[in-house]
Amino acid sequence: MFEVKPYPELSWSLSRHKTMLTCLRKYAYDYYTSHNGWLSSADTLAQQAYRLKKITNLEMHFGSVVHDLIYQVIQRVLRGREIPTEESLVDEIRHHLNRGFVESTRKEHLWRNRPKHYTMLHEIYYSQTNSLPEDKVQKITNRLNTTVKNFFASTSFADVLNQQDMQFIDSEKFRFMKTGGVKVFIVMDLVYKDLNQNKWVIVDWKTGKKSEEDRNQLALYALYLQQKYKIESIEDIVIRNEYLLEGESLEHKLTEQDLINVQHLYQISIERMKEYLNDTSKNEPLPLEQFPLQEDPRVCSRCNYQELCFPEVYASQSSNV
């Protein structure tokens, strides 16, 4: 039976770690204030924070749609069903993007009541208009055909098509390992066994530009895989980024030091998170005021919680519309 708890469980993920480093107030809203905000019995602040937490932006929405549809295509291959053409996949992505725009501009009332089930774009919500910036629309339009074309031409999709030489493990599911009683969450895009090379392959699809964090992310996934399947040597694990924007398949050579580094990362990060707890046994946070606001307006301009951090500004903007 589902149990309503006053505080969430303390857990760790790369996205949570990055949020903590970016803005502690956003971290508090994301992981504490918004807790239980999906319940009709929750207080107004929790509901508002939960609603704002679910706002996305055009780039993130595009990436999410692409990831979901790639997963569906791979499932079709594995089940022996017809594979969509590049053109039909582009059309399907465009359909989802258009639906997100319609929901943001014409169905805000539905999103307010069920924010998990409807899309609200940051660019729409905070501009108080029913239009998207032309430069952003053009950027996503340019990425659309390129991303789909490069997916179909990718090394990893070729491996999926060659089913007799691969053993599909799983993909797009929440997994976790534990350290000191804290769950470390992992979501891998694609995992399979290369039967010819007798290698485990971890794939992460990227719809944006390269980042220095990409290697760390894959090292974390490899650490999980090694522990779960008791893989003796990390040389038996291949970690691969598929950069769909550039059309580049990049494999990283893992070392034991990579795994040690990522372990240190989440261990130190968890200890930092505990510094903002009033009661570690309950995961009860300090008062919201003790989570400092971000001071860089450029970061704030991209944040979902502007109306909570700067209510006077947001109220004046709304009254001028």
Short mmCIF file of N, CA and C in Angstrom, two decimals, residues 30 38 48-57 111 114-121 304-305:
data_model
loop_
_atom_site.label_atom_id
_atom_site.label_comp_id
_atom_site.label_asym_id
_atom_site.label_seq_id
_atom_site.Cartn_x
_atom_site.Cartn_y
_atom_site.Cartn_z
N ASP A 30 13.32 21.14 -5.71
CA ASP A 30 13.22 19.89 -6.48
C ASP A 30 13.02 18.67 -5.59
N TRP A 38 1.98 16.33 -5.50
CA TRP A 38 1.02 15.72 -6.41
C TRP A 38 -0.29 15.36 -5.70
N GLN A 48 2.58 23.98 -5.74
CA GLN A 48 3.17 24.92 -6.69
C GLN A 48 4.58 24.48 -7.09
N ALA A 49 5.39 24.06 -6.11
CA ALA A 49 6.76 23.62 -6.40
C ALA A 49 6.74 22.38 -7.28
N TYR A 50 5.84 21.47 -7.01
CA TYR A 50 5.75 20.25 -7.83
C TYR A 50 5.37 20.58 -9.26
N ARG A 51 4.42 21.50 -9.40
CA ARG A 51 3.97 21.93 -10.73
C ARG A 51 5.14 22.56 -11.50
N LEU A 52 5.86 23.46 -10.85
CA LEU A 52 6.97 24.14 -11.51
C LEU A 52 8.10 23.17 -11.83
N LYS A 53 8.29 22.19 -10.97
CA LYS A 53 9.33 21.18 -11.20
C LYS A 53 9.11 20.46 -12.53
N LYS A 54 7.86 20.31 -12.93
CA LYS A 54 7.53 19.56 -14.14
C LYS A 54 7.64 20.39 -15.42
N ILE A 55 7.93 21.67 -15.30
CA ILE A 55 8.16 22.49 -16.49
C ILE A 55 9.41 21.99 -17.21
N THR A 56 9.37 21.97 -18.52
CA THR A 56 10.54 21.60 -19.31
C THR A 56 10.84 22.75 -20.26
N ASN A 57 11.92 22.62 -21.02
CA ASN A 57 12.19 23.62 -22.07
C ASN A 57 12.29 22.92 -23.41
N TRP A 111 -2.66 21.16 -17.40
CA TRP A 111 -1.32 21.00 -16.83
C TRP A 111 -1.31 21.39 -15.36
N ARG A 114 -2.80 18.43 -13.55
CA ARG A 114 -2.06 17.16 -13.70
C ARG A 114 -0.74 17.43 -14.41
N PRO A 115 0.18 18.10 -13.73
CA PRO A 115 1.43 18.52 -14.39
C PRO A 115 2.31 17.38 -14.88
N LYS A 116 2.14 16.21 -14.32
CA LYS A 116 2.95 15.07 -14.76
C LYS A 116 2.49 14.55 -16.12
N HIS A 117 1.25 14.83 -16.48
CA HIS A 117 0.66 14.23 -17.68
C HIS A 117 0.54 15.19 -18.86
N TYR A 118 0.90 16.45 -18.64
CA TYR A 118 0.84 17.44 -19.72
C TYR A 118 2.15 18.21 -19.78
N THR A 119 2.44 18.76 -20.93
CA THR A 119 3.69 19.49 -21.14
C THR A 119 3.48 20.98 -20.93
N MET A 120 4.44 21.59 -20.23
CA MET A 120 4.48 23.05 -20.13
C MET A 120 5.91 23.48 -20.44
N LEU A 121 6.06 24.27 -21.48
CA LEU A 121 7.38 24.73 -21.90
C LEU A 121 7.77 26.01 -21.15
N ASN A 304 13.12 26.93 -13.41
CA ASN A 304 11.68 26.75 -13.33
C ASN A 304 11.03 27.50 -12.18
N TYR A 305 11.83 27.89 -11.20
CA TYR A 305 11.27 28.41 -9.95
C TYR A 305 11.33 29.94 -9.82
#
